[in-house]
Amino acid sequence: MWACISLALLQGGFDETMGWTTNYILLLPLPHMQVEAGIKKRHCLPCTLILKLDINHPTLEELLEPIKDLYKDVRRKALMRLEYEGLHTVEAVQTPGARFYNDPASYAMDRYAYYVCFKCNKAYYGGEARCDADAGDSYDPAELVCGACSDVARAQMCPKHGADFLEYKCRYCCSVAVFFCFGTTHFCNPCHDDFQRVTILSKGELPVCPAGPRATQLEGDECPLHVKHPATGEEFALGCGVCRNAHTF
């Protein structure tokens, strides 16, 4: 769990055991503390220091409670996806000495990218973390909206998982959407970074399935999402991501 902390350096301070000191460091928790463990949120710019630590203190309990709840939610969803994809028994988890040996939760949170919905504040799946590595830092937080809160196609509610795992396809490629913009359009990370170009492409210029990020044409005839969907350029609800992966794998 990562928490944003402000590090204040005071030129003079008094300690009952040490007397006056000239370099007295005070750690001040900020109200915008956030989790970064499988949850893909950008670095908090006002902070001068980010510590990868578990923080527990009675004084911070009120601030930490929503962060811990968010962490637990991501952990639960990531583990469920890992199991449904049949990856909970991979070598990385079962090989002694491996980084994630006997720790499928950490493996799942390292593998998957999760975002916090601007509307409901719940974590939602946004693809694999490796696909998010080159994403830009310039974005509008209001555009990070989960499938349930951006259900423009009125997808059918999953009877088993409700709206927790509702996903949309990126309008311009065969990837899971992360952003919802203009009140109408779902984007994956790369297409969102290149939205000024992809949104003006005519239907004839758009790639057909299989379509890669940034509206590029992929070779072959197998859709990366393993589903039948409308032509590139149209909105499409993928439905429950967990159940869809259970059928795929």
PDB file of C-alpha atoms in Angstrom, residues 23-237:
ATOM      1  CA  ASN A  23      16.993  19.398  11.426  1.00  0.00           C
ATOM      2  CA  TYR A  24      13.676  18.268  12.830  1.00  0.00           C
ATOM      3  CA  ILE A  25      11.675  16.205  10.328  1.00  0.00           C
ATOM      4  CA  LEU A  26       7.901  16.101  10.629  1.00  0.00           C
ATOM      5  CA  LEU A  27       5.718  13.712   8.634  1.00  0.00           C
ATOM      6  CA  LEU A  28       2.306  15.158   7.843  1.00  0.00           C
ATOM      7  CA  PRO A  29      -0.424  12.960   6.305  1.00  0.00           C
ATOM      8  CA  LEU A  30      -2.333  14.725   3.536  1.00  0.00           C
ATOM      9  CA  PRO A  31      -6.103  14.443   2.913  1.00  0.00           C
ATOM     10  CA  HIS A  32      -5.475  13.120  -0.620  1.00  0.00           C
ATOM     11  CA  MET A  33      -3.834   9.868   0.453  1.00  0.00           C
ATOM     12  CA  GLN A  34      -4.289   7.090  -2.081  1.00  0.00           C
ATOM     13  CA  VAL A  35      -3.495   3.445  -2.709  1.00  0.00           C
ATOM     14  CA  GLU A  36      -1.041   2.267  -5.363  1.00  0.00           C
ATOM     15  CA  ALA A  37      -1.122  -1.512  -5.208  1.00  0.00           C
ATOM     16  CA  GLY A  38      -2.689  -2.843  -8.331  1.00  0.00           C
ATOM     17  CA  ILE A  39      -4.684   0.406  -8.521  1.00  0.00           C
ATOM     18  CA  LYS A  40      -3.426   2.604 -11.310  1.00  0.00           C
ATOM     19  CA  LYS A  41      -3.669   6.204 -10.171  1.00  0.00           C
ATOM     20  CA  ARG A  42      -1.124   8.807 -11.193  1.00  0.00           C
ATOM     21  CA  HIS A  43       1.471  10.148  -8.785  1.00  0.00           C
ATOM     22  CA  CYS A  44       0.161  12.831  -6.450  1.00  0.00           C
ATOM     23  CA  LEU A  45       2.050  15.933  -7.572  1.00  0.00           C
ATOM     24  CA  PRO A  46       1.815  18.014  -4.353  1.00  0.00           C
ATOM     25  CA  CYS A  47       3.611  15.301  -2.427  1.00  0.00           C
ATOM     26  CA  THR A  48       7.344  15.408  -2.014  1.00  0.00           C
ATOM     27  CA  LEU A  49       7.754  11.829  -0.857  1.00  0.00           C
ATOM     28  CA  ILE A  50       5.986   8.552  -1.606  1.00  0.00           C
ATOM     29  CA  LEU A  51       6.613   5.656   0.744  1.00  0.00           C
ATOM     30  CA  LYS A  52       5.784   2.053  -0.105  1.00  0.00           C
ATOM     31  CA  LEU A  53       4.745   1.138   3.412  1.00  0.00           C
ATOM     32  CA  ASP A  54       1.766  -0.094   5.385  1.00  0.00           C
ATOM     33  CA  ILE A  55       0.790   2.773   7.645  1.00  0.00           C
ATOM     34  CA  ASN A  56      -1.194   2.159  10.816  1.00  0.00           C
ATOM     35  CA  HIS A  57      -1.797   4.671  13.580  1.00  0.00           C
ATOM     36  CA  PRO A  58      -4.879   5.527  15.671  1.00  0.00           C
ATOM     37  CA  THR A  59      -4.585   9.187  14.686  1.00  0.00           C
ATOM     38  CA  LEU A  60      -4.764   8.293  10.978  1.00  0.00           C
ATOM     39  CA  GLU A  61      -7.505   5.680  11.287  1.00  0.00           C
ATOM     40  CA  GLU A  62     -10.214   7.861   9.741  1.00  0.00           C
ATOM     41  CA  LEU A  63      -8.002   8.725   6.756  1.00  0.00           C
ATOM     42  CA  LEU A  64      -6.714   5.192   6.271  1.00  0.00           C
ATOM     43  CA  GLU A  65     -10.041   3.362   6.443  1.00  0.00           C
ATOM     44  CA  PRO A  66     -11.233   4.212   2.877  1.00  0.00           C
ATOM     45  CA  ILE A  67      -7.750   3.440   1.517  1.00  0.00           C
ATOM     46  CA  LYS A  68      -7.707   0.028   3.152  1.00  0.00           C
ATOM     47  CA  ASP A  69     -11.233  -0.688   1.916  1.00  0.00           C
ATOM     48  CA  LEU A  70     -10.142   0.209  -1.616  1.00  0.00           C
ATOM     49  CA  TYR A  71      -7.087  -2.031  -1.330  1.00  0.00           C
ATOM     50  CA  LYS A  72      -9.235  -4.953  -0.170  1.00  0.00           C
ATOM     51  CA  ASP A  73     -11.656  -4.373  -3.052  1.00  0.00           C
ATOM     52  CA  VAL A  74      -8.855  -4.446  -5.640  1.00  0.00           C
ATOM     53  CA  ARG A  75      -7.298  -7.511  -4.034  1.00  0.00           C
ATOM     54  CA  ARG A  76     -10.628  -9.354  -4.139  1.00  0.00           C
ATOM     55  CA  LYS A  77     -11.363  -8.436  -7.751  1.00  0.00           C
ATOM     56  CA  ALA A  78      -7.826  -9.170  -8.956  1.00  0.00           C
ATOM     57  CA  LEU A  79      -7.783 -12.599  -7.286  1.00  0.00           C
ATOM     58  CA  MET A  80     -11.179 -13.453  -8.740  1.00  0.00           C
ATOM     59  CA  ARG A  81     -10.030 -12.485 -12.242  1.00  0.00           C
ATOM     60  CA  LEU A  82      -6.802 -14.447 -11.843  1.00  0.00           C
ATOM     61  CA  GLU A  83      -8.731 -17.577 -10.871  1.00  0.00           C
ATOM     62  CA  TYR A  84     -11.296 -17.204 -13.650  1.00  0.00           C
ATOM     63  CA  GLU A  85      -8.479 -16.799 -16.172  1.00  0.00           C
ATOM     64  CA  GLY A  86      -6.878 -19.975 -14.842  1.00  0.00           C
ATOM     65  CA  LEU A  87      -3.653 -18.199 -13.858  1.00  0.00           C
ATOM     66  CA  HIS A  88      -3.710 -18.838 -10.106  1.00  0.00           C
ATOM     67  CA  THR A  89      -1.462 -21.892 -10.560  1.00  0.00           C
ATOM     68  CA  VAL A  90       1.181 -20.394 -12.882  1.00  0.00           C
ATOM     69  CA  GLU A  91       4.905 -20.977 -12.257  1.00  0.00           C
ATOM     70  CA  ALA A  92       5.351 -17.450 -10.909  1.00  0.00           C
ATOM     71  CA  VAL A  93       3.087 -18.381  -7.997  1.00  0.00           C
ATOM     72  CA  GLN A  94       4.032 -22.028  -7.461  1.00  0.00           C
ATOM     73  CA  THR A  95       7.803 -22.019  -7.974  1.00  0.00           C
ATOM     74  CA  PRO A  96       9.803 -21.792  -4.699  1.00  0.00           C
ATOM     75  CA  GLY A  97      12.015 -18.732  -4.699  1.00  0.00           C
ATOM     76  CA  ALA A  98       9.942 -16.930  -7.325  1.00  0.00           C
ATOM     77  CA  ARG A  99       8.923 -13.347  -6.627  1.00  0.00           C
ATOM     78  CA  PHE A 100       5.259 -14.234  -6.105  1.00  0.00           C
ATOM     79  CA  TYR A 101       5.688 -17.703  -4.594  1.00  0.00           C
ATOM     80  CA  ASN A 102       2.547 -18.595  -2.610  1.00  0.00           C
ATOM     81  CA  ASP A 103       1.314 -15.026  -3.089  1.00  0.00           C
ATOM     82  CA  PRO A 104      -1.285 -15.059  -5.888  1.00  0.00           C
ATOM     83  CA  ALA A 105      -2.806 -11.789  -4.644  1.00  0.00           C
ATOM     84  CA  SER A 106       0.403  -9.816  -5.214  1.00  0.00           C
ATOM     85  CA  TYR A 107       0.859 -11.507  -8.586  1.00  0.00           C
ATOM     86  CA  ALA A 108      -2.680 -10.571  -9.605  1.00  0.00           C
ATOM     87  CA  MET A 109      -2.285  -6.945  -8.524  1.00  0.00           C
ATOM     88  CA  ASP A 110       1.041  -6.721 -10.337  1.00  0.00           C
ATOM     89  CA  ARG A 111      -0.465  -8.202 -13.506  1.00  0.00           C
ATOM     90  CA  TYR A 112      -3.706  -6.233 -13.741  1.00  0.00           C
ATOM     91  CA  ALA A 113      -4.347  -2.496 -13.919  1.00  0.00           C
ATOM     92  CA  TYR A 114      -7.200  -1.130 -11.834  1.00  0.00           C
ATOM     93  CA  TYR A 115      -8.584   2.390 -11.813  1.00  0.00           C
ATOM     94  CA  VAL A 116     -10.796   4.259  -9.375  1.00  0.00           C
ATOM     95  CA  CYS A 117     -14.091   5.368 -10.897  1.00  0.00           C
ATOM     96  CA  PHE A 118     -14.634   9.118 -10.629  1.00  0.00           C
ATOM     97  CA  LYS A 119     -18.372   8.650 -10.072  1.00  0.00           C
ATOM     98  CA  CYS A 120     -18.753   5.714  -7.681  1.00  0.00           C
ATOM     99  CA  ASN A 121     -15.177   5.601  -6.282  1.00  0.00           C
ATOM    100  CA  LYS A 122     -14.982   1.848  -6.827  1.00  0.00           C
ATOM    101  CA  ALA A 123     -12.043   0.096  -8.460  1.00  0.00           C
ATOM    102  CA  TYR A 124     -12.548  -1.243 -11.970  1.00  0.00           C
ATOM    103  CA  TYR A 125     -10.440  -3.327 -14.340  1.00  0.00           C
ATOM    104  CA  GLY A 126      -8.569  -1.510 -17.102  1.00  0.00           C
ATOM    105  CA  GLY A 127      -6.534  -4.243 -18.777  1.00  0.00           C
ATOM    106  CA  GLU A 128      -3.096  -5.640 -18.021  1.00  0.00           C
ATOM    107  CA  ALA A 129      -0.530  -3.459 -16.293  1.00  0.00           C
ATOM    108  CA  ARG A 130       2.054  -3.965 -19.055  1.00  0.00           C
ATOM    109  CA  CYS A 131      -0.347  -2.306 -21.507  1.00  0.00           C
ATOM    110  CA  ASP A 132      -0.534   0.700 -19.193  1.00  0.00           C
ATOM    111  CA  ALA A 133       3.213   1.190 -18.797  1.00  0.00           C
ATOM    112  CA  ASP A 134       3.542   3.800 -21.547  1.00  0.00           C
ATOM    113  CA  ALA A 135       0.366   5.701 -20.734  1.00  0.00           C
ATOM    114  CA  GLY A 136       0.701   9.454 -20.482  1.00  0.00           C
ATOM    115  CA  ASP A 137       0.207  11.412 -17.269  1.00  0.00           C
ATOM    116  CA  SER A 138      -2.030  14.049 -18.832  1.00  0.00           C
ATOM    117  CA  TYR A 139      -5.655  13.111 -18.209  1.00  0.00           C
ATOM    118  CA  ASP A 140      -8.894  14.361 -16.699  1.00  0.00           C
ATOM    119  CA  PRO A 141      -9.850  12.335 -13.582  1.00  0.00           C
ATOM    120  CA  ALA A 142     -13.522  12.861 -14.460  1.00  0.00           C
ATOM    121  CA  GLU A 143     -12.977  10.667 -17.534  1.00  0.00           C
ATOM    122  CA  LEU A 144     -12.023   7.633 -15.440  1.00  0.00           C
ATOM    123  CA  VAL A 145     -15.459   6.008 -15.282  1.00  0.00           C
ATOM    124  CA  CYS A 146     -16.285   2.340 -14.741  1.00  0.00           C
ATOM    125  CA  GLY A 147     -18.524   0.335 -17.051  1.00  0.00           C
ATOM    126  CA  ALA A 148     -21.504   0.488 -14.704  1.00  0.00           C
ATOM    127  CA  CYS A 149     -21.384   4.295 -14.474  1.00  0.00           C
ATOM    128  CA  SER A 150     -20.878   4.722 -18.238  1.00  0.00           C
ATOM    129  CA  ASP A 151     -23.399   2.169 -19.448  1.00  0.00           C
ATOM    130  CA  VAL A 152     -24.474   3.963 -22.625  1.00  0.00           C
ATOM    131  CA  ALA A 153     -25.332   0.670 -24.344  1.00  0.00           C
ATOM    132  CA  ARG A 154     -27.475  -0.514 -21.407  1.00  0.00           C
ATOM    133  CA  ALA A 155     -25.617  -3.772 -20.955  1.00  0.00           C
ATOM    134  CA  GLN A 156     -27.417  -6.647 -19.303  1.00  0.00           C
ATOM    135  CA  MET A 157     -26.690  -6.903 -15.583  1.00  0.00           C
ATOM    136  CA  CYS A 158     -24.766 -10.022 -14.590  1.00  0.00           C
ATOM    137  CA  PRO A 159     -27.011 -12.130 -12.303  1.00  0.00           C
ATOM    138  CA  LYS A 160     -23.940 -13.431 -10.442  1.00  0.00           C
ATOM    139  CA  HIS A 161     -21.649 -10.395 -10.134  1.00  0.00           C
ATOM    140  CA  GLY A 162     -24.001  -7.462 -10.700  1.00  0.00           C
ATOM    141  CA  ALA A 163     -22.286  -4.403 -12.197  1.00  0.00           C
ATOM    142  CA  ASP A 164     -18.958  -4.852 -10.380  1.00  0.00           C
ATOM    143  CA  PHE A 165     -17.203  -6.308 -13.426  1.00  0.00           C
ATOM    144  CA  LEU A 166     -19.120  -4.645 -16.264  1.00  0.00           C
ATOM    145  CA  GLU A 167     -16.681  -3.746 -19.047  1.00  0.00           C
ATOM    146  CA  TYR A 168     -16.773  -1.888 -22.346  1.00  0.00           C
ATOM    147  CA  LYS A 169     -14.742  -2.302 -25.493  1.00  0.00           C
ATOM    148  CA  CYS A 170     -12.631   0.630 -26.661  1.00  0.00           C
ATOM    149  CA  ARG A 171     -14.434   2.242 -29.590  1.00  0.00           C
ATOM    150  CA  TYR A 172     -11.282   2.363 -31.730  1.00  0.00           C
ATOM    151  CA  CYS A 173      -9.601  -0.985 -31.064  1.00  0.00           C
ATOM    152  CA  CYS A 174     -10.088  -4.435 -29.556  1.00  0.00           C
ATOM    153  CA  SER A 175      -9.082  -3.533 -25.987  1.00  0.00           C
ATOM    154  CA  VAL A 176     -10.913  -3.115 -22.701  1.00  0.00           C
ATOM    155  CA  ALA A 177     -11.900   0.525 -22.202  1.00  0.00           C
ATOM    156  CA  VAL A 178     -10.575   2.605 -19.329  1.00  0.00           C
ATOM    157  CA  PHE A 179     -11.771   6.137 -20.113  1.00  0.00           C
ATOM    158  CA  PHE A 180     -15.273   7.421 -20.849  1.00  0.00           C
ATOM    159  CA  CYS A 181     -15.283  10.812 -22.583  1.00  0.00           C
ATOM    160  CA  PHE A 182     -17.754  13.295 -24.063  1.00  0.00           C
ATOM    161  CA  GLY A 183     -20.565  11.344 -22.400  1.00  0.00           C
ATOM    162  CA  THR A 184     -20.548   8.977 -25.376  1.00  0.00           C
ATOM    163  CA  THR A 185     -17.183   7.341 -26.037  1.00  0.00           C
ATOM    164  CA  HIS A 186     -15.095   4.621 -24.387  1.00  0.00           C
ATOM    165  CA  PHE A 187     -11.311   4.615 -24.861  1.00  0.00           C
ATOM    166  CA  CYS A 188      -8.470   2.338 -23.839  1.00  0.00           C
ATOM    167  CA  ASN A 189      -5.334   4.084 -22.554  1.00  0.00           C
ATOM    168  CA  PRO A 190      -3.373   4.340 -25.848  1.00  0.00           C
ATOM    169  CA  CYS A 191      -6.399   5.438 -27.891  1.00  0.00           C
ATOM    170  CA  HIS A 192      -7.233   8.028 -25.247  1.00  0.00           C
ATOM    171  CA  ASP A 193      -3.691   9.412 -25.482  1.00  0.00           C
ATOM    172  CA  ASP A 194      -4.163   9.647 -29.268  1.00  0.00           C
ATOM    173  CA  PHE A 195      -7.825  10.728 -29.225  1.00  0.00           C
ATOM    174  CA  GLN A 196      -7.336  13.813 -31.411  1.00  0.00           C
ATOM    175  CA  ARG A 197      -6.273  11.563 -34.286  1.00  0.00           C
ATOM    176  CA  VAL A 198      -8.433   8.471 -33.817  1.00  0.00           C
ATOM    177  CA  THR A 199     -11.687  10.376 -33.332  1.00  0.00           C
ATOM    178  CA  ILE A 200     -11.458  12.038 -36.755  1.00  0.00           C
ATOM    179  CA  LEU A 201     -10.774   8.827 -38.672  1.00  0.00           C
ATOM    180  CA  SER A 202     -13.535   7.957 -41.112  1.00  0.00           C
ATOM    181  CA  LYS A 203     -15.166   4.523 -41.008  1.00  0.00           C
ATOM    182  CA  GLY A 204     -13.122   3.543 -44.041  1.00  0.00           C
ATOM    183  CA  GLU A 205      -9.889   4.492 -42.273  1.00  0.00           C
ATOM    184  CA  LEU A 206     -10.631   2.547 -39.096  1.00  0.00           C
ATOM    185  CA  PRO A 207      -9.083  -0.928 -38.750  1.00  0.00           C
ATOM    186  CA  VAL A 208     -11.240  -4.024 -38.763  1.00  0.00           C
ATOM    187  CA  CYS A 209     -11.081  -6.679 -36.075  1.00  0.00           C
ATOM    188  CA  PRO A 210      -8.474  -7.544 -34.897  1.00  0.00           C
ATOM    189  CA  ALA A 211      -7.656  -3.896 -34.183  1.00  0.00           C
ATOM    190  CA  GLY A 212      -4.704  -2.847 -32.046  1.00  0.00           C
ATOM    191  CA  PRO A 213      -4.277   0.199 -29.786  1.00  0.00           C
ATOM    192  CA  ARG A 214      -4.211   3.614 -31.468  1.00  0.00           C
ATOM    193  CA  ALA A 215      -6.479   2.222 -34.203  1.00  0.00           C
ATOM    194  CA  THR A 216      -3.801   0.066 -35.817  1.00  0.00           C
ATOM    195  CA  GLN A 217      -4.548  -2.973 -37.942  1.00  0.00           C
ATOM    196  CA  LEU A 218      -3.385  -6.290 -36.487  1.00  0.00           C
ATOM    197  CA  GLU A 219      -2.587  -9.398 -38.487  1.00  0.00           C
ATOM    198  CA  GLY A 220      -4.664 -12.558 -38.346  1.00  0.00           C
ATOM    199  CA  ASP A 221      -8.357 -12.994 -37.663  1.00  0.00           C
ATOM    200  CA  GLU A 222      -8.505 -13.681 -33.894  1.00  0.00           C
ATOM    201  CA  CYS A 223      -9.947 -10.858 -31.787  1.00  0.00           C
ATOM    202  CA  PRO A 224      -7.755 -10.104 -28.729  1.00  0.00           C
ATOM    203  CA  LEU A 225     -10.961  -9.918 -26.686  1.00  0.00           C
ATOM    204  CA  HIS A 226     -12.181 -13.298 -27.969  1.00  0.00           C
ATOM    205  CA  VAL A 227     -15.681 -11.948 -28.620  1.00  0.00           C
ATOM    206  CA  LYS A 228     -17.831 -11.058 -31.602  1.00  0.00           C
ATOM    207  CA  HIS A 229     -18.541  -7.353 -31.669  1.00  0.00           C
ATOM    208  CA  PRO A 230     -19.747  -4.557 -33.980  1.00  0.00           C
ATOM    209  CA  ALA A 231     -17.387  -2.818 -36.375  1.00  0.00           C
ATOM    210  CA  THR A 232     -14.614  -0.606 -35.002  1.00  0.00           C
ATOM    211  CA  GLY A 233     -15.998   2.847 -34.285  1.00  0.00           C
ATOM    212  CA  GLU A 234     -19.142   1.671 -32.506  1.00  0.00           C
ATOM    213  CA  GLU A 235     -19.830   1.420 -28.779  1.00  0.00           C
ATOM    214  CA  PHE A 236     -20.043  -2.114 -27.438  1.00  0.00           C
ATOM    215  CA  ALA A 237     -20.585  -3.474 -23.923  1.00  0.00           C
TER     216      ALA A 237
END
